[in-house]
Tab-separated table of C-alpha atoms and ligand atoms in Angstrom:
chain	number	residue	atom	x	y	z
A	1	MET	CA	67.670	128.678	108.110
A	2	GLY	CA	67.092	125.450	109.773
A	3	LYS	CA	69.970	123.284	111.801
A	4	LYS	CA	72.643	121.582	109.850
A	5	VAL	CA	74.640	118.846	111.139
A	6	THR	CA	77.543	116.815	109.864
A	7	VAL	CA	78.641	113.700	110.838
A	8	VAL	CA	82.572	113.210	109.875
A	9	GLY	CA	82.905	109.291	108.886
A	10	ALA	CA	80.208	107.063	107.128
A	11	GLY	CA	81.259	103.759	108.640
A	12	PHE	CA	78.772	102.347	111.120
A	13	TYR	CA	78.609	104.490	113.863
A	14	GLY	CA	78.861	107.656	111.668
A	15	SER	CA	75.539	106.392	109.225
A	16	THR	CA	73.530	105.177	112.170
A	17	THR	CA	73.567	108.545	113.735
A	18	ALA	CA	73.426	110.213	110.390
A	19	GLN	CA	70.199	108.071	110.344
A	20	ARG	CA	68.508	108.572	113.656
A	21	LEU	CA	69.578	112.476	113.268
A	22	ALA	CA	67.661	112.461	109.979
A	23	GLU	CA	64.561	110.725	111.539
A	24	TYR	CA	63.914	112.887	114.181
A	25	ASP	CA	63.222	115.947	111.506
A	26	VAL	CA	64.778	119.069	113.561
A	27	PHE	CA	67.350	119.638	111.223
A	28	GLU	CA	67.402	121.212	107.639
A	29	THR	CA	70.634	119.168	106.112
A	30	VAL	CA	72.315	116.106	107.764
A	31	VAL	CA	76.179	116.132	106.352
A	32	LEU	CA	77.992	112.999	106.325
A	33	THR	CA	81.352	112.450	104.872
A	34	ASP	CA	83.907	110.163	104.499
A	35	ILE	CA	87.123	109.501	102.646
A	36	VAL	CA	85.945	106.326	100.344
A	37	GLU	CA	85.159	107.563	97.282
A	38	GLY	CA	81.496	107.160	96.754
A	39	LYS	CA	80.403	105.891	100.216
A	40	PRO	CA	78.708	108.947	102.152
A	41	GLU	CA	77.019	109.594	98.959
A	42	GLY	CA	75.658	106.424	98.290
A	43	LEU	CA	74.626	106.133	102.292
A	44	ALA	CA	72.705	109.664	101.536
A	45	LEU	CA	70.965	109.052	98.248
A	46	ASP	CA	69.788	105.175	99.977
A	47	MET	CA	68.582	107.638	103.048
A	48	ASN	CA	66.982	110.368	101.677
A	49	GLN	CA	64.879	107.279	100.108
A	50	SER	CA	63.486	106.236	103.252
A	51	ARG	CA	62.149	109.842	104.155
A	52	PRO	CA	58.496	108.967	102.632
A	53	ILE	CA	58.374	106.079	104.412
A	54	GLU	CA	59.718	106.977	107.544
A	55	GLY	CA	57.879	110.548	107.065
A	56	PHE	CA	60.930	113.067	107.747
A	57	GLU	CA	61.972	115.830	105.687
A	58	THR	CA	65.851	116.286	106.798
A	59	LYS	CA	67.987	116.262	103.506
A	60	ILE	CA	71.199	114.166	103.632
A	61	VAL	CA	74.021	115.110	101.625
A	62	GLY	CA	77.302	112.791	101.048
A	63	VAL	CA	80.088	114.258	100.509
A	64	THR	CA	83.748	112.394	99.817
A	65	THR	CA	86.430	114.787	101.218
A	66	GLY	CA	90.011	114.608	100.206
A	67	PRO	CA	93.407	114.376	101.859
A	68	ASN	CA	93.808	118.306	101.692
A	69	GLY	CA	90.611	118.975	103.238
A	70	GLU	CA	89.164	118.763	99.544
A	71	GLY	CA	84.795	118.802	100.069
A	72	TYR	CA	84.969	119.968	103.188
A	73	GLU	CA	83.256	123.531	102.221
A	74	ALA	CA	79.941	120.948	102.169
A	75	ILE	CA	80.467	121.141	106.065
A	76	ALA	CA	80.250	125.535	106.187
A	77	ASP	CA	78.189	126.606	109.048
A	78	SER	CA	77.271	123.437	110.434
A	79	ASP	CA	75.981	123.906	114.034
A	80	ILE	CA	77.398	120.853	115.231
A	81	VAL	CA	79.812	118.156	113.887
A	82	VAL	CA	79.970	114.867	115.272
A	83	ILE	CA	83.482	112.867	114.660
A	84	THR	CA	83.329	109.616	114.415
A	85	ALA	CA	86.144	109.123	111.817
A	86	GLY	CA	88.584	106.552	112.994
A	87	LEU	CA	89.106	102.776	112.934
A	88	PRO	CA	87.044	100.321	115.294
A	89	ARG	CA	88.970	97.925	117.507
A	90	LYS	CA	89.198	94.238	116.482
A	91	PRO	CA	88.534	91.540	119.421
A	92	GLY	CA	91.027	91.577	122.071
A	93	MET	CA	92.117	95.341	121.151
A	94	SER	CA	91.839	98.209	123.732
A	95	ARG	CA	90.263	101.391	122.615
A	96	MET	CA	94.301	102.821	123.777
A	97	ASP	CA	95.257	100.783	120.906
A	98	LEU	CA	93.718	103.247	118.320
A	99	LEU	CA	95.211	106.280	119.765
A	100	GLY	CA	98.313	106.820	117.427
A	101	VAL	CA	96.385	105.991	114.295
A	102	ASN	CA	92.841	107.750	115.155
A	103	ALA	CA	94.712	110.550	116.659
A	104	LYS	CA	95.923	111.805	113.192
A	105	ILE	CA	93.053	111.077	111.626
A	106	VAL	CA	91.016	113.396	114.451
A	107	ARG	CA	93.389	115.891	114.048
A	108	GLY	CA	93.150	116.146	110.537
A	109	VAL	CA	89.380	116.088	110.647
A	110	ALA	CA	89.670	119.001	113.448
A	111	GLU	CA	91.221	120.898	111.464
A	112	GLN	CA	89.135	121.103	108.685
A	113	VAL	CA	85.890	122.163	111.337
A	114	ALA	CA	88.150	124.566	112.858
A	115	LYS	CA	88.991	126.212	109.179
A	116	HIS	CA	85.264	125.818	107.510
A	117	ALA	CA	82.497	125.263	110.631
A	118	PRO	CA	83.986	127.913	113.219
A	119	ASN	CA	81.092	127.847	115.310
A	120	ALA	CA	80.295	124.145	115.539
A	121	VAL	CA	79.395	122.217	118.769
A	122	VAL	CA	81.896	119.404	118.223
A	123	ILE	CA	80.784	116.064	119.656
A	124	VAL	CA	83.487	113.473	119.266
A	125	VAL	CA	82.501	109.746	119.426
A	126	SER	CA	86.411	108.250	117.538
A	127	ASN	CA	88.069	106.261	120.345
A	128	PRO	CA	89.993	106.214	123.002
A	129	LEU	CA	87.120	108.674	123.682
A	130	ASP	CA	88.841	110.896	126.336
A	131	GLU	CA	91.145	111.358	124.754
A	132	MET	CA	90.232	112.062	121.101
A	133	THR	CA	87.881	114.544	122.490
A	134	ALA	CA	90.785	116.627	124.282
A	135	LEU	CA	92.517	116.355	121.321
A	136	ALA	CA	89.960	117.949	119.413
A	137	GLN	CA	89.900	121.031	121.419
A	138	ILE	CA	93.624	121.608	120.878
A	139	ALA	CA	92.922	121.064	117.451
A	140	THR	CA	90.382	123.157	116.282
A	141	GLN	CA	91.161	125.635	119.698
A	142	PHE	CA	87.329	125.796	120.100
A	143	PRO	CA	86.074	126.770	123.959
A	144	LYS	CA	85.975	123.858	125.583
A	145	ASN	CA	82.608	123.895	126.011
A	146	ARG	CA	82.025	123.604	122.449
A	147	VAL	CA	83.806	120.288	122.344
A	148	MET	CA	82.327	117.122	124.370
A	149	GLY	CA	82.895	113.525	123.690
A	150	GLN	CA	80.446	110.794	123.678
A	151	ALA	CA	80.665	107.390	126.343
A	152	GLY	CA	78.769	108.072	129.340
A	153	MET	CA	75.378	108.436	127.782
A	154	LEU	CA	76.454	104.199	126.350
A	155	ASP	CA	78.042	103.663	128.955
A	156	THR	CA	75.486	104.429	131.800
A	157	ALA	CA	72.652	103.005	128.792
A	158	ARG	CA	74.296	99.686	128.958
A	159	PHE	CA	74.095	99.550	132.686
A	160	THR	CA	70.440	100.476	132.946
A	161	ASN	CA	69.646	97.518	130.534
A	162	PHE	CA	71.426	95.015	131.965
A	163	VAL	CA	69.842	95.926	135.474
A	164	ALA	CA	66.220	95.872	133.697
A	165	GLU	CA	67.070	92.428	132.356
A	166	THR	CA	68.116	91.167	135.456
A	167	LEU	CA	65.555	92.428	137.597
A	168	ASP	CA	63.034	91.269	134.520
A	169	VAL	CA	61.380	95.483	134.996
A	170	PRO	CA	60.965	97.836	131.870
A	171	VAL	CA	64.155	100.265	131.101
A	172	LYS	CA	61.935	102.966	131.983
A	173	SER	CA	61.734	102.101	135.488
A	174	VAL	CA	66.004	101.972	136.060
A	175	LYS	CA	68.148	104.967	136.701
A	176	THR	CA	71.786	104.259	136.612
A	177	LEU	CA	75.002	106.559	136.465
A	178	THR	CA	78.076	106.206	135.004
A	179	LEU	CA	80.840	108.725	135.423
A	180	GLY	CA	85.064	108.577	134.507
A	181	SER	CA	86.587	107.605	131.671
A	182	HIS	CA	85.509	105.295	128.717
A	183	GLY	CA	87.318	102.154	129.445
A	184	ASP	CA	89.307	101.346	132.819
A	185	THR	CA	88.701	103.518	134.460
A	186	MET	CA	84.928	104.020	134.161
A	187	VAL	CA	83.126	104.914	137.481
A	188	PRO	CA	79.671	103.420	138.302
A	189	VAL	CA	77.803	105.320	140.875
A	190	PRO	CA	75.855	102.539	142.395
A	191	SER	CA	74.188	105.078	144.802
A	192	GLN	CA	72.430	107.157	142.277
A	193	CYS	CA	70.871	103.927	141.070
A	194	THR	CA	67.441	103.369	141.408
A	195	VAL	CA	64.319	101.170	140.341
A	196	ASP	CA	61.024	102.632	140.382
A	197	GLY	CA	62.708	105.404	142.897
A	198	LYS	CA	63.986	102.564	145.281
A	199	PRO	CA	68.111	101.890	145.584
A	200	LEU	CA	68.845	99.986	143.622
A	201	THR	CA	71.415	98.730	146.461
A	202	ASP	CA	68.134	97.393	148.509
A	203	LEU	CA	67.336	95.041	145.142
A	204	LEU	CA	70.236	93.149	144.354
A	205	PRO	CA	73.302	92.137	146.804
A	206	ALA	CA	76.930	94.202	146.031
A	207	GLU	CA	78.156	90.999	144.311
A	208	LYS	CA	75.480	91.014	141.267
A	209	ILE	CA	75.855	94.941	141.513
A	210	GLU	CA	79.611	94.544	140.717
A	211	GLU	CA	79.119	91.433	138.230
A	212	LEU	CA	76.171	94.059	136.447
A	213	VAL	CA	79.460	96.932	137.171
A	214	VAL	CA	82.227	94.139	135.368
A	215	ARG	CA	79.942	93.701	132.112
A	216	THR	CA	78.951	97.171	131.615
A	217	ARG	CA	82.628	98.109	131.993
A	218	ASN	CA	83.546	95.352	129.071
A	219	GLY	CA	80.181	95.943	127.551
A	220	GLY	CA	81.775	97.471	124.416
A	221	ALA	CA	84.492	94.206	123.900
A	222	GLU	CA	81.650	91.644	124.565
A	223	VAL	CA	80.417	93.054	121.479
A	224	VAL	CA	83.420	93.146	119.996
A	225	ALA	CA	83.921	89.343	120.455
A	226	LEU	CA	80.962	88.725	119.122
A	227	LEU	CA	80.829	90.746	115.953
A	228	LYS	CA	84.619	89.601	115.234
A	229	THR	CA	85.157	92.729	112.973
A	230	GLY	CA	84.227	96.004	113.904
A	231	SER	CA	82.604	97.641	117.270
A	232	ALA	CA	78.932	98.684	118.915
A	233	TYR	CA	76.821	101.219	116.962
A	234	TYR	CA	73.451	101.130	117.693
A	235	ALA	CA	73.381	101.945	121.188
A	236	PRO	CA	76.762	104.069	120.491
A	237	SER	CA	74.595	106.153	117.898
A	238	ALA	CA	71.636	106.575	119.414
A	239	ALA	CA	73.962	108.392	122.281
A	240	ALA	CA	75.543	110.463	120.127
A	241	ALA	CA	72.256	111.923	118.281
A	242	ARG	CA	70.480	112.156	121.526
A	243	MET	CA	73.721	114.685	122.253
A	244	ALA	CA	73.281	116.608	118.661
A	245	LYS	CA	69.236	116.750	119.434
A	246	ALA	CA	69.852	118.381	122.661
A	247	VAL	CA	72.627	120.856	121.287
A	248	ALA	CA	69.989	121.611	118.422
A	249	GLU	CA	66.932	122.095	120.901
A	250	ASP	CA	69.584	123.948	123.597
A	251	SER	CA	67.070	121.489	125.549
A	252	GLY	CA	69.679	122.165	128.813
A	253	ALA	CA	68.626	117.926	129.313
A	254	VAL	CA	71.296	116.394	131.678
A	255	MET	CA	73.288	113.770	130.138
A	256	PRO	CA	76.742	111.853	131.187
A	257	VAL	CA	79.265	113.372	128.393
A	258	CYS	CA	82.918	113.777	128.265
A	259	ALA	CA	83.141	116.926	129.290
A	260	TRP	CA	85.562	119.565	130.446
A	261	VAL	CA	86.239	119.875	133.553
A	262	ASP	CA	87.503	122.549	136.124
A	263	GLY	CA	87.546	122.641	139.399
A	264	GLU	CA	83.939	120.266	140.075
A	265	TYR	CA	84.248	117.279	142.111
A	266	GLY	CA	88.010	119.248	143.204
A	267	ILE	CA	89.075	117.822	139.544
A	268	ASN	CA	91.205	120.574	137.786
A	269	GLY	CA	91.758	120.654	133.753
A	270	VAL	CA	90.355	117.462	132.730
A	271	TYR	CA	88.251	115.853	130.053
A	272	LEU	CA	86.347	113.203	132.300
A	273	GLY	CA	83.284	111.896	131.903
A	274	VAL	CA	80.635	113.660	134.412
A	275	GLU	CA	76.754	115.040	134.483
A	276	ALA	CA	76.369	117.946	132.055
A	277	ALA	CA	73.619	120.297	130.596
A	278	ILE	CA	73.576	120.115	127.103
A	279	GLY	CA	72.544	123.185	124.900
A	280	ALA	CA	73.057	125.309	121.784
A	281	SER	CA	76.730	126.843	123.168
A	282	GLY	CA	77.488	122.366	124.087
A	283	ILE	CA	77.966	122.321	127.578
A	284	LYS	CA	76.153	124.850	129.716
A	285	SER	CA	77.193	123.216	132.698
A	286	VAL	CA	79.037	120.713	134.386
A	287	VAL	CA	76.577	118.943	137.073
A	288	GLU	CA	77.902	117.870	140.095
A	289	THR	CA	76.346	114.543	142.088
A	290	ALA	CA	76.844	113.878	145.316
A	291	LEU	CA	79.303	111.044	145.747
A	292	THR	CA	79.905	108.436	148.098
A	293	ASP	CA	83.501	108.876	149.193
A	294	SER	CA	84.778	105.606	147.281
A	295	GLU	CA	83.180	107.157	143.967
A	296	LEU	CA	84.548	109.886	144.757
A	297	ALA	CA	87.967	108.668	144.929
A	298	GLY	CA	87.402	106.629	141.883
A	299	LEU	CA	86.136	109.608	139.673
A	300	LYS	CA	89.413	111.538	141.100
A	301	GLU	CA	91.659	108.473	140.509
A	302	ALA	CA	89.827	107.766	136.686
A	303	ALA	CA	90.743	111.430	136.500
A	304	GLU	CA	94.276	111.172	136.820
A	305	ALA	CA	94.408	108.241	134.548
A	306	VAL	CA	92.990	110.291	131.826
A	307	ARG	CA	95.125	113.616	132.643
A	308	ALA	CA	98.142	111.281	132.125
A	309	LYS	CA	97.427	110.402	128.572
A	310	GLN	CA	95.570	113.254	127.473
A	311	ALA	CA	99.368	114.980	128.668
A	312	ASP	CA	100.667	112.907	125.634
A	313	ILE	CA	97.780	113.161	123.171
A	314	VAL	CA	99.691	116.917	122.826
A	315	SER	CA	102.610	115.860	120.351
A	316	LEU	CA	100.412	113.206	118.240
B	401	NAD	N1	82.285	106.618	121.817
B	401	NAD	C1	82.165	105.714	122.228
B	401	NAD	O1	81.276	105.628	122.680
B	401	NAD	C2	82.307	104.664	121.152
B	401	NAD	C3	81.565	103.185	120.724
B	401	NAD	C4	81.711	102.811	119.253
B	401	NAD	C5	83.010	103.143	118.479
B	401	NAD	N2	83.210	104.110	118.613
B	401	NAD	C6	84.456	104.571	118.187
B	401	NAD	O2	84.016	105.485	116.802
B	401	NAD	C7	84.660	105.189	115.839
B	401	NAD	C8	84.217	104.599	114.300
B	401	NAD	O3	83.787	103.486	114.600
B	401	NAD	P1	82.444	103.065	113.367
B	401	NAD	O4	82.516	101.453	113.959
B	401	NAD	O5	82.104	103.775	113.024
B	401	NAD	O6	83.951	102.227	112.320
B	401	NAD	P2	84.158	102.059	110.834
B	401	NAD	O7	85.094	101.621	110.534
B	401	NAD	O8	82.694	101.475	110.180
B	401	NAD	O9	83.773	103.464	110.190
B	401	NAD	C9	84.943	104.219	110.741
B	401	NAD	C10	84.949	105.278	108.928
B	401	NAD	O10	85.794	106.466	109.144
B	401	NAD	C11	85.930	106.990	108.156
B	401	NAD	N3	87.347	107.692	108.105
B	401	NAD	C12	89.061	107.554	108.466
B	401	NAD	N4	89.936	108.716	108.345
B	401	NAD	C13	88.510	109.547	107.560
B	401	NAD	C14	88.838	110.825	107.416
B	401	NAD	N5	90.017	111.369	107.476
B	401	NAD	N6	87.905	111.575	106.942
B	401	NAD	C15	86.463	110.665	107.082
B	401	NAD	N7	86.260	109.860	107.539
B	401	NAD	C16	87.322	108.694	107.862
B	401	NAD	C17	86.475	105.231	107.140
B	401	NAD	O11	86.369	105.384	106.327
B	401	NAD	C18	85.023	104.633	107.930
B	401	NAD	O12	84.359	104.896	107.085
B	401	NAD	C19	86.171	104.111	116.129
B	401	NAD	O13	87.240	105.017	116.571
B	401	NAD	C20	85.377	103.365	117.419
B	401	NAD	O14	86.256	102.971	118.243
B	401	NAD	C21	83.178	104.472	119.674
């Protein structure tokens, strides 16, 4: 049997993720679900019709799900489930403003995932990301390595893109890293940033790096303000799809993701943005990076900020 991946939520993020996953042509089936009657079926029909043009064999199956879990049998035995269900931000909103409404949605989805796809690796993208990832683990009761969140890949890609544009070099010459939370306590790691192997700190003045860091931290809000309705999805879906591909291929690729950290960096028991090796079991291991004292202090501060918020989600 080939691999099966489910994307819950057929909005902008979910539908672009499903199309990217199908185009990789490494899955037998991509299941796309939503609560809006006909939306996932219509999108799946459209995506399947792109198969002869793009030349992939993966089949996309669209399924409308009901309030009592109707339709969820279609996700049975999924190897991977990507949870994108939930409201996106509007201009002026912080990700944290979505906490109450998205917690209800993510908890309900996660319970159905646990019931119908008990062996899946879960990749959460709904915001606020760190809290929704922690909630999905609580609601599924899956081992913590099998539940992770997508944020660091996106934040890092934004930082890399800004550096490449500033220096007018190819994006592939640039390596950047962000850790911490998907929000105000995002921790950029300039000491690990290079351009063609040269330290970024030798190529740009500290004030310019700080300017790019601030733009990266506000990268989502910048897109939201321009779109006026809805949030970013091309770069976010690329990040989630690459994570799912690494799981499907058991590649061991090291990526910045939201993972359960327990002991690494001297931080205990919290979902936090760190680098991790991704494979068939989800998080194979958290990979510790050499950090400067101030970067480590920033990561510990981020850990305490998300720990405080994650403690509240149990009651949501
Ligand atoms: N982690 C990240 O980096 C990142 C980046 C961008 C967006 N996001 C988040 O991803 C989420 C989705 O964003 P979007 O742009 O696709 O929004 P969207 O409004 O386009 O789509 C959300 C979809 O979820 C569906 N939905 C709602 N409740 C559901 C349920 N119980 N089961 C199944 N589907 C349900 C809606 O009907 C809608 O189609 C938002 O919470 C957004 O903030 C995260």
